[in-house]
Amino acid sequence: MRLTLRQRQVVWAYIFLSVSLVFFVVIRWYPTILAFNISFRDWNVFEAGGPWVGLQNYQEIWADFFKPRSAVRAAFWNTVRYVVLGVPTQMALGLGIAMLLGQIRRFVGFFRAAYFIPYVTSFVAVAFVWNWLYAPQSGLINQILQAFGLPPQPFTKSPNQALPAITAVAVWRSLGFTVIIFLAGLQQIPDIYYEAARIDGANRWQIFWRVTLPLLNPVIVYLSVLQTISFLRMFDLVQNMSEQGQGGPLKSTTTVVLEVYREGFSSYNMGYAAALTVILFFVILLITIFQLRVLSRRVEY
Amino acid sequence: MLMAYVLLSLGAAVMIVPFLWMLLTSLKPATELVQFSFLPKQPTLENYRLVLTTSSFGRWYFNSLLIATISTLSVAFFDSLVGYTLNKFEFPGKNIIFLGILATLMVPTEMLIIPWYTMSVQWGWHQGAMQYWGIVFPGVITAVGIFLMRQFFDGVPNELLDAARMDGLHEFGIWWRVAMPLVKPALAALCIFNFIGNWNAYLWPLIIASARAYYTLPVGLSFFRGESTTQWEKIMTGASLATVPLLIVFIIFQRQIIKGIALTGLKG
Amino acid sequence: MPSKRITLLLSLLTVVAVLLAACPAPAAPAGEAPAQTGAQTGAEQPAAEAPSEGPIEIEYWQYNFAARVDAMNQLIELFEAENPDIKVIHNADIPYDDFRDKIAASVPAGVGPDVVTLFYGWQVAWIDAGYLVPLPEDAFPPSMVAEEFSPMVQASFVDGTLFTLPTAVRTLALFYNKDLMEQAGLDPENPPKTLAELEEQAVQCTKMDANGNYEIMGFPVSMGGQAHHWFREVLLRQFGQQPYSDDYRKVLWNASDAGYAAWHELLKFQTELKTGDATLFDGDPNFFLNGRACFHIDGSFRLGTIASQAPDLNFGVIELPEYNGVKSTFGSYWTHGITKKAAADPRRMEAAVKFLQFITSPEAGSLWVKIVGELPAQLSAANDPELLADPKLGAFAAGLPYAHATFFVDESKDRQALIDAYDAVVLTGADPDQELDFAVQTVQELLDEFWASR
């Protein structure tokens, strides 16, 4: 039997995907569905199963959301703040640095490594070092501020400054990732486009908007989707940088995943934690689909 | 040009100072830690001696190296294959499969460790040498990498692949010999990030490994964190030692990225 | 992607999720048969397959801390010598921070300890889940616990049933920096014995620079450290307000003016007397370690930190200052329980009980204090004149007869409620009384939920 070209493509596609599909179904989707299942149960980890309680966990979250000074409400709003502050900063700085790195000819290797260093530094070390940099009286940043006659700042000890301060560390930490991906993207743009633009008499600004940015579109889609997801799942830094990992002061830095962790592993309300996870899952899914639709477009060469 | 150097240098300083501080802390005796000085007053290599001799550091180092290498090889192969398929083939269910893969990024690992552990116990992946597989298995294929490769294969012209098809090359060969060389920068980036991610992985290796002989470096280092005392000087020492292989990996793979830039020259 | 398809996909996902939700127990792969029969023995345990006359293996888990591991290894060696038919597998390869995560992941998979060490504040959650089994009364009679153990161990009785017993306990005491006291013109051999003296000396000891930065803090109240315990079990009682009703159903922190007065006393150091701000340095308790605080409330476990990180610190330890003639301190402990895994097999249970009896004996307590530096839970060992005369540990041991351990339903949430109330007053200038009321309401909800579920 001879297959058409199109049918052949379908067969090859599924051959190529086979191993990975099995992997995702068994290792990723199956546990995810278990988590969905747990969200309908009153499950304390030590028991097997736990009774089916329907939507009770979701109702509890809903009720908690409207309580005064609710941790859940703070978690959701903080998570939004992390994304809104973090993602644009990360993207703009990443692209800017990648382009600057493309302009210089000397010490390229040194600078590239310098921007990459935070990414290779171990996580506990990062949190520890930044807590020291931010320390209200004796920290390096405040010593510098005071040397210039500026008032010292409380940073992570203040309900107003803690969230931006932690966001800054998150950006600092993964800037190397963004820069490298942008570099790889810039590298893949064939030179002929730039030459053509120059022959047409375009200036640098025009080249940036008309050539670089459109041709970087797949990379921009990738980074913005990925960064949004990672800020929506913000957890490790907050756990390591807020006092006792509780998302303080006054819940000003807590996130949805931190609440998941606190409820699940310190209060053992796995059902409630799973319900929070499910809500977060659908929020991320919707945002991602939205981003993919708005940002993705075919570039006409 | 000068402006570029000034800006980059300022940024680089912000990037490096915390790292430098980690290195300097590793040279301080424990008693200096609470004094908040930048430079060690009495620099010592004692922490290095203690970390290397009193813990199973060598073993943890080996474990991390093994795990990061296996997972990176697997990820480089499968992620690019799947990314390629999702970009270059037309087939029913394509969008749903892509979204289904991407959706796995939306579940926090904390919710997955209990089912993963339960699976591992059933299949005996929590005992003996099988623990290595137990540690690796959740990360042998990654959604992040598939997404990355899918985006980068977008820049590979379809005409090139069609030409190879005319020449009678089979589909696997087209992917491997024609398409892959064109996305080397992205592949290099994927390898770097995956290696680092596995090298630093903490929560899952901690749960699955049953004894310290199978711990990875970050898990091993957490033994220096106690209930009331954290031996920061030792953690910083271990963390400093841990960054060495990462910098080496970075230097190896970044050549793939640099080379291209050097050839094509000024871009922006 | 056309939007129709997205809607379709989303609804599909939801349907799948709900459908799958209808399938049985989420821990299905975990539970399998053993979980359903309530016997989490786990067939993969080698001991279960051993013939009944051979030696029996039991597993003991605790978190990793060199001195504790060492002490327990010695105890196990002694125990095995006395009981050649029992073998104890000691798993302490779990970092402190992750002990609960590791247990939480292990139990549904059917692996884990027969005898486990846990913080007493976690008992309720573990008992409610049926993970810990009651200790047999013939082996551990309540009257024996009441007579022989420190009174704080009463917190191990949940609803009148004894579930756990400790080897060692901790209390709080006041640390004082002798050099700083001397610099401030105070007599280092005369540290504060009453609350009034603490206030006075803390003010005198505090030093600020021209910019209003603290150079020396007299007494920084550290809510992230032990100060919340100090409020609950010490200040409230001293001001004449019991912290909880006897049956632990009501939070009474704001039940009288005395309660509010105790709360104001706690706040006073930072807001009125300005003797320090614990958040200003890089975190509790380094301000005391690096010689920038005169007075500091902490537990006996801090002695080890000081010995390793600030061996030259010239400090002393004294019992917590009294007020109204009332002495009180907060007691807490890591305690040992027997799990349902052990209970599923009579021979394992018997072995676990023997092991637990052994590690909670006065002899074990004496060995423990020598190696770990924690106070023995058995009063006979704690009344050792040598221990009471110890210049550092003596103050902690002296607190044992009047120490109270709070019965926590959810320790971290209870603590967080007080920390948030304190922060709200100090950081945002909120009304102290309202904040206390709010904290009470939060903790009361935790208690209500707990009692409603029983």
XYZ file of C-alpha atoms in Angstrom, chain C residues 77 88-89 125 134 148 211 223 238 252 259-260 282 311 322 345 401:
17
model
C 23.804 -0.496 70.456
C 16.924 -1.507 64.854
C 17.584 0.136 61.497
C -2.007 16.145 62.634
C -1.772 5.012 71.158
C 8.345 10.592 86.388
C 21.403 58.593 62.780
C 8.985 37.025 67.056
C 2.591 36.115 84.729
C -7.961 33.172 75.998
C -4.197 39.398 78.488
C -4.015 42.759 76.742
C 20.561 39.598 59.393
C 33.268 30.691 71.157
C 9.607 36.643 86.887
C 2.240 -6.837 63.248
C 9.256 21.999 87.011
